N, C-alpha and C. Protein backbone atom coordinates (compact mmCIF):
# COMPACT_ATOMS: atom_id res chain seq x y z
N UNK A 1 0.84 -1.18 0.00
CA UNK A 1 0.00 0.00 0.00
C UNK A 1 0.88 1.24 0.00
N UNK A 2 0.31 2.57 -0.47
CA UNK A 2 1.70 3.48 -0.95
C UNK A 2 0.22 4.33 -0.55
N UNK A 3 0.86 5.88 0.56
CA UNK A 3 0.47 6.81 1.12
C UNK A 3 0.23 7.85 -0.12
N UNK A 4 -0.68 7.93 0.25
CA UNK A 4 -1.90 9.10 -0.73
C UNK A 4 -2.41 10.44 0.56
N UNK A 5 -2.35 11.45 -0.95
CA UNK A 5 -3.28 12.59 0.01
C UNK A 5 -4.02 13.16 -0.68
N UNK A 6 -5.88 13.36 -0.15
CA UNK A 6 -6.77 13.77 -1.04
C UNK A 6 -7.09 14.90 -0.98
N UNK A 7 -6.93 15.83 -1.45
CA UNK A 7 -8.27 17.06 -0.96
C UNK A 7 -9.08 17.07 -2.18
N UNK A 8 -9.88 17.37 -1.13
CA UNK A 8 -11.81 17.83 -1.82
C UNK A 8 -12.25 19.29 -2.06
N UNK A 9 -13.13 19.92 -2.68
CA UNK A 9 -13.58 21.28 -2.67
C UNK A 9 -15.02 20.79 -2.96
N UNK A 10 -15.81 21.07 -2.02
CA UNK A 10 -17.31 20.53 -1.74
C UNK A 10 -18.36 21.93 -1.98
N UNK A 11 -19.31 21.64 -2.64
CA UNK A 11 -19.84 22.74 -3.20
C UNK A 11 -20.60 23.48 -1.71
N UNK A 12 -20.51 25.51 -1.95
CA UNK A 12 -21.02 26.49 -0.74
C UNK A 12 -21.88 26.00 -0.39
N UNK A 13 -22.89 25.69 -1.03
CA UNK A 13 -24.66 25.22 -0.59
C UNK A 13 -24.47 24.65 0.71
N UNK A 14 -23.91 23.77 0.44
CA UNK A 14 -23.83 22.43 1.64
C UNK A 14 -23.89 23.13 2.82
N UNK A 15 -24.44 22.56 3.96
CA UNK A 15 -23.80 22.38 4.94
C UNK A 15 -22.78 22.02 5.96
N UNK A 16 -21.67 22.64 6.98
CA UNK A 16 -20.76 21.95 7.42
C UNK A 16 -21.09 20.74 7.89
N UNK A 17 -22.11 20.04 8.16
CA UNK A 17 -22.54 19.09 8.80
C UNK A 17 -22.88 17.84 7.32
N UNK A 18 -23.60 18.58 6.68
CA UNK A 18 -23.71 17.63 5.02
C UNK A 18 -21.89 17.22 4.79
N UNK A 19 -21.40 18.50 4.41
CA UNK A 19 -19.71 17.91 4.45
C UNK A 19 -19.08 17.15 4.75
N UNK A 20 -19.44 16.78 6.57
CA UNK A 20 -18.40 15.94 7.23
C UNK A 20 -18.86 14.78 7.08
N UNK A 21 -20.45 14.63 6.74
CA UNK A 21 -21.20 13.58 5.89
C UNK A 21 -20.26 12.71 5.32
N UNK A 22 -20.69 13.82 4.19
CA UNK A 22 -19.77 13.20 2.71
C UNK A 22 -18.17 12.73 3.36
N UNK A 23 -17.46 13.36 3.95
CA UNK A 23 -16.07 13.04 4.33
C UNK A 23 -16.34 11.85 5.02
N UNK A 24 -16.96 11.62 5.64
CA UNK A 24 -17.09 10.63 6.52
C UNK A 24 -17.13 9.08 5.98
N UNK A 25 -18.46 9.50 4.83
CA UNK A 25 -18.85 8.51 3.71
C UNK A 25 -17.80 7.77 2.89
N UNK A 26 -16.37 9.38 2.59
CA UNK A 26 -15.09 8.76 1.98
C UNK A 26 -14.31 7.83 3.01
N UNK A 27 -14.35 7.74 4.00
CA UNK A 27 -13.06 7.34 5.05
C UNK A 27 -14.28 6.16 4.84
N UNK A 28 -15.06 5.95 4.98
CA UNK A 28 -15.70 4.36 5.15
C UNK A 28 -15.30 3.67 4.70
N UNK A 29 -15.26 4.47 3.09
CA UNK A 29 -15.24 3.62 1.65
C UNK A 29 -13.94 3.39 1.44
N UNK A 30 -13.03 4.20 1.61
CA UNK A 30 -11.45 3.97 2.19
C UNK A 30 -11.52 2.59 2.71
N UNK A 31 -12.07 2.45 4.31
CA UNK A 31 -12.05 1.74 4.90
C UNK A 31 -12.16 0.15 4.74
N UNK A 32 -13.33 -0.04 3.56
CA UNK A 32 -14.22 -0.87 3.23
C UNK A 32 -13.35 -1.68 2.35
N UNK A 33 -12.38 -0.84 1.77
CA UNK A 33 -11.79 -1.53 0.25
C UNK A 33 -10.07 -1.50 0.90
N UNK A 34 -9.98 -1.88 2.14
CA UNK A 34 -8.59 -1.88 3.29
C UNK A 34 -7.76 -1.00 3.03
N UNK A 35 -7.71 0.43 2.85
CA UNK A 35 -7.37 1.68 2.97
C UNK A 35 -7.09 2.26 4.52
N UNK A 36 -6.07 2.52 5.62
CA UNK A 36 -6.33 3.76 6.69
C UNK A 36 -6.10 4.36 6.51
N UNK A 37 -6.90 5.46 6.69
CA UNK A 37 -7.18 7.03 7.30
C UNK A 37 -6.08 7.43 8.10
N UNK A 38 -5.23 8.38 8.02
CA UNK A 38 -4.25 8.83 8.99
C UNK A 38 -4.99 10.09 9.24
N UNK A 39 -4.96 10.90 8.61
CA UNK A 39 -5.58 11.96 9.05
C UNK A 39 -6.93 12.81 8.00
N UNK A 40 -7.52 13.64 8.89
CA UNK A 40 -8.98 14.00 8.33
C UNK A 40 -8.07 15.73 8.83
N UNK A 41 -8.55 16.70 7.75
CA UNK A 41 -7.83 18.08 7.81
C UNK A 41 -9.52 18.60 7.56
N UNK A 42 -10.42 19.52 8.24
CA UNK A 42 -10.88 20.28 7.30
C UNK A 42 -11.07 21.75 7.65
N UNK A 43 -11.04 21.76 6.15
CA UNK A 43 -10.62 23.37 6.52
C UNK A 43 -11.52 24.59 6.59
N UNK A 44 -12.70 24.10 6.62
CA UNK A 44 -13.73 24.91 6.28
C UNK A 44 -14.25 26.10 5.21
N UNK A 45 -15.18 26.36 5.04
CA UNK A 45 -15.59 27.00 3.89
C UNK A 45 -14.57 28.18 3.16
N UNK A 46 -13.87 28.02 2.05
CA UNK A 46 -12.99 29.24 1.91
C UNK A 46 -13.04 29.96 0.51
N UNK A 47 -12.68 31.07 0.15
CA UNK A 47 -12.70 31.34 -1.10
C UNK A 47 -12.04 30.67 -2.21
N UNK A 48 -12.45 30.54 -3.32
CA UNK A 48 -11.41 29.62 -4.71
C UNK A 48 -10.49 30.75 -4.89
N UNK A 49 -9.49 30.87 -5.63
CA UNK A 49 -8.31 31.38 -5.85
C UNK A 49 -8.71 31.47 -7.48
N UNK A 50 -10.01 30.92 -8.29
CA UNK A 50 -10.46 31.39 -9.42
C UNK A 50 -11.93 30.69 -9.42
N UNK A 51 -12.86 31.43 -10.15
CA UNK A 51 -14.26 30.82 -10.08
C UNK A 51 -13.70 29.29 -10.91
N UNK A 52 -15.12 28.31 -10.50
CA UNK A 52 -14.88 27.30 -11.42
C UNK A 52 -16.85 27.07 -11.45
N UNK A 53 -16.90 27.24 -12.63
CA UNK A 53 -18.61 26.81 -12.82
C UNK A 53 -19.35 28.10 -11.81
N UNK A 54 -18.81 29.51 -12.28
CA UNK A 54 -19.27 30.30 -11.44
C UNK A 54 -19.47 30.47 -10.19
N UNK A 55 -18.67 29.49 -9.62
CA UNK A 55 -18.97 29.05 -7.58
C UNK A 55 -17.25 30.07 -7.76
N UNK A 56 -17.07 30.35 -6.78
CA UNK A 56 -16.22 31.31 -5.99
C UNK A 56 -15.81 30.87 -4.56
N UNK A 57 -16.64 30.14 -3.78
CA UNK A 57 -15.77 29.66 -2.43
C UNK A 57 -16.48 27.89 -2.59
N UNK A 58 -15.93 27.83 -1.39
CA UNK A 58 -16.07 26.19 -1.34
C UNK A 58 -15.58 25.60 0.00
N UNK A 59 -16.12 24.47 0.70
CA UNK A 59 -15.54 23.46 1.62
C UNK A 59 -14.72 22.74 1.28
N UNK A 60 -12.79 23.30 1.69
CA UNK A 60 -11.89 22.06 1.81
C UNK A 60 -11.68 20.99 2.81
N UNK A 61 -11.35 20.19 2.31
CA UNK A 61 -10.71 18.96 3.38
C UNK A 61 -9.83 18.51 2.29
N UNK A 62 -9.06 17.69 3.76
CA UNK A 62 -7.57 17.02 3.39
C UNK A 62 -7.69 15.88 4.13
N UNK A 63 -7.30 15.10 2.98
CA UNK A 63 -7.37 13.10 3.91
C UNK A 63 -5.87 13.06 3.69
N UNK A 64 -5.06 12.27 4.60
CA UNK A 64 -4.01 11.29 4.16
C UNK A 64 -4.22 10.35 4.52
N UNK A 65 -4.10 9.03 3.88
CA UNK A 65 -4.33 7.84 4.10
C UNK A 65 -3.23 6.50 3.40
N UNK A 66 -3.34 5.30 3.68
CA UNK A 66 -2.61 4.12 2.48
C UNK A 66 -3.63 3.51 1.97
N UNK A 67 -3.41 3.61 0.60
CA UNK A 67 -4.37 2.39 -0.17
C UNK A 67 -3.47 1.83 -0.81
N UNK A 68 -4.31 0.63 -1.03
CA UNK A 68 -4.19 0.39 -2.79
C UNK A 68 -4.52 0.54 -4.15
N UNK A 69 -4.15 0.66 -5.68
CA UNK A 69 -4.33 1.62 -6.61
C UNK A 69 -5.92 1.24 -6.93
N UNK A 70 -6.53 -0.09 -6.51
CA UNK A 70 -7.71 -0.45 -6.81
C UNK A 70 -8.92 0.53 -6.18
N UNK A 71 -8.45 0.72 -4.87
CA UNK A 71 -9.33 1.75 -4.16
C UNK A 71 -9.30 3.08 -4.18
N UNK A 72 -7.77 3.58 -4.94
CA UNK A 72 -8.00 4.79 -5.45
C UNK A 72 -8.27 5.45 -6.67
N UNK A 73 -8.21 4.27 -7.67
CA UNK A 73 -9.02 4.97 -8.76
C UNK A 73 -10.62 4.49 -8.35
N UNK A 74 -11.16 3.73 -7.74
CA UNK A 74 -12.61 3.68 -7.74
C UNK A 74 -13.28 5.12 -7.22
N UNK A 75 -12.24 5.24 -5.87
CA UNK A 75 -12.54 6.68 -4.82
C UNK A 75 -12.67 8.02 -6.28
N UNK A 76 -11.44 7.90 -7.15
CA UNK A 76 -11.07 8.93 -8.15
C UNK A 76 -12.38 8.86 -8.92
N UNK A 77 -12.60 7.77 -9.39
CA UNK A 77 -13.93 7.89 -10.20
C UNK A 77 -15.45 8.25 -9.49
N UNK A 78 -15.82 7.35 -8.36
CA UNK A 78 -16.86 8.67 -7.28
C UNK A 78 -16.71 9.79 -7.21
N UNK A 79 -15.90 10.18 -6.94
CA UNK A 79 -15.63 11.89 -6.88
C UNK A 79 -15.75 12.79 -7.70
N UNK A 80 -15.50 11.83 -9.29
CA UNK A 80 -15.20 12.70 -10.53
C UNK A 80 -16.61 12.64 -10.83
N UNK A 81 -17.65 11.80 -10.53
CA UNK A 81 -19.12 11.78 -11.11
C UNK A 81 -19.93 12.80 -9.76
N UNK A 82 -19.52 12.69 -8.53
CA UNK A 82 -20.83 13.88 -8.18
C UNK A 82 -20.72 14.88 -7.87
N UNK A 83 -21.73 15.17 -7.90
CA UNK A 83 -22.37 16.26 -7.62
C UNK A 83 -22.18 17.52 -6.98
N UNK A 84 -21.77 17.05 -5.51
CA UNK A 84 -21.51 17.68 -4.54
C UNK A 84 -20.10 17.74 -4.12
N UNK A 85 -19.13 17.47 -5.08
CA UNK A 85 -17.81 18.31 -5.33
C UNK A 85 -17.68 18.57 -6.88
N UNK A 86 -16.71 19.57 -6.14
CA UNK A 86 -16.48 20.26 -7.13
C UNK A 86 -15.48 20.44 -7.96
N UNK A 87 -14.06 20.17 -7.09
CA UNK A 87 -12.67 19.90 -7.46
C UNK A 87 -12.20 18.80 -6.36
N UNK A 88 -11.56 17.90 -6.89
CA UNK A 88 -10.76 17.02 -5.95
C UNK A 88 -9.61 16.08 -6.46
N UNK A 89 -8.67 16.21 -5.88
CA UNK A 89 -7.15 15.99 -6.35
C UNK A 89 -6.49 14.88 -5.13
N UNK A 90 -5.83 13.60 -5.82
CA UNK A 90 -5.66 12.30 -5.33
C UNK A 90 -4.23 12.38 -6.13
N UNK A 91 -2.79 12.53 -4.81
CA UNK A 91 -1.47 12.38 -5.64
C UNK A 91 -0.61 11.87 -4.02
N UNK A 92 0.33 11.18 -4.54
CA UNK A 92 1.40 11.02 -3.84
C UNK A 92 2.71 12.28 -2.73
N UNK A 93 2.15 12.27 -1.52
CA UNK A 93 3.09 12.93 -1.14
C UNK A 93 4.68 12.46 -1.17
N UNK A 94 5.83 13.64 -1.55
CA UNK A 94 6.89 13.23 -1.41
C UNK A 94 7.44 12.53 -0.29
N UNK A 95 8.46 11.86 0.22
CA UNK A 95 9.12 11.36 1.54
C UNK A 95 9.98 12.00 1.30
């Protein structure tokens, strides 16, 4: 298993409580497909640094975790189909 770090940008609408939802929902699914969770970062609602789809701020979080590549392109492909994010980026931190 080889250490991954995700962040999310979860659309304004939401709620902080819908958010930690959804985050929560990811660490399961992590969980489910033998992935750990090291750490949960979030950073709460902040401005984008450029509109994307006319939204302007957004809910970050930051996972680091170990998977394997099976559970992170499945995670990559959930993420890329809904809804309720908006940007989210899955890469290798350096050692």
């Amino acid at each position: 298993m080889r250490s991954y770090e995700l962040m999310t940008i979860h659309r304004p609408e939401l709620s902080e409580e819908d958010v930690r939802s959804l985050v929560s929902g990811m660490e399961n699914f992590l969980a489910e497909n033998g992935a750990t969770v090291s750490n949960t970062d979030h950073w709460g609602k902040r401005r984008l640094a450029y509109e994307i789809n006319h939204i302007s701020e957004g809910f970050y979080t930051v996972l680091n975790f170990e998977a394997g590549t099976d559970a992170v392109a499945e995670l990559d492909r959930t993420l890329g189909i809904s809804d309720d994010v908006i940007r989210h980026k899955i890469f290798r931190p350096e050692v």
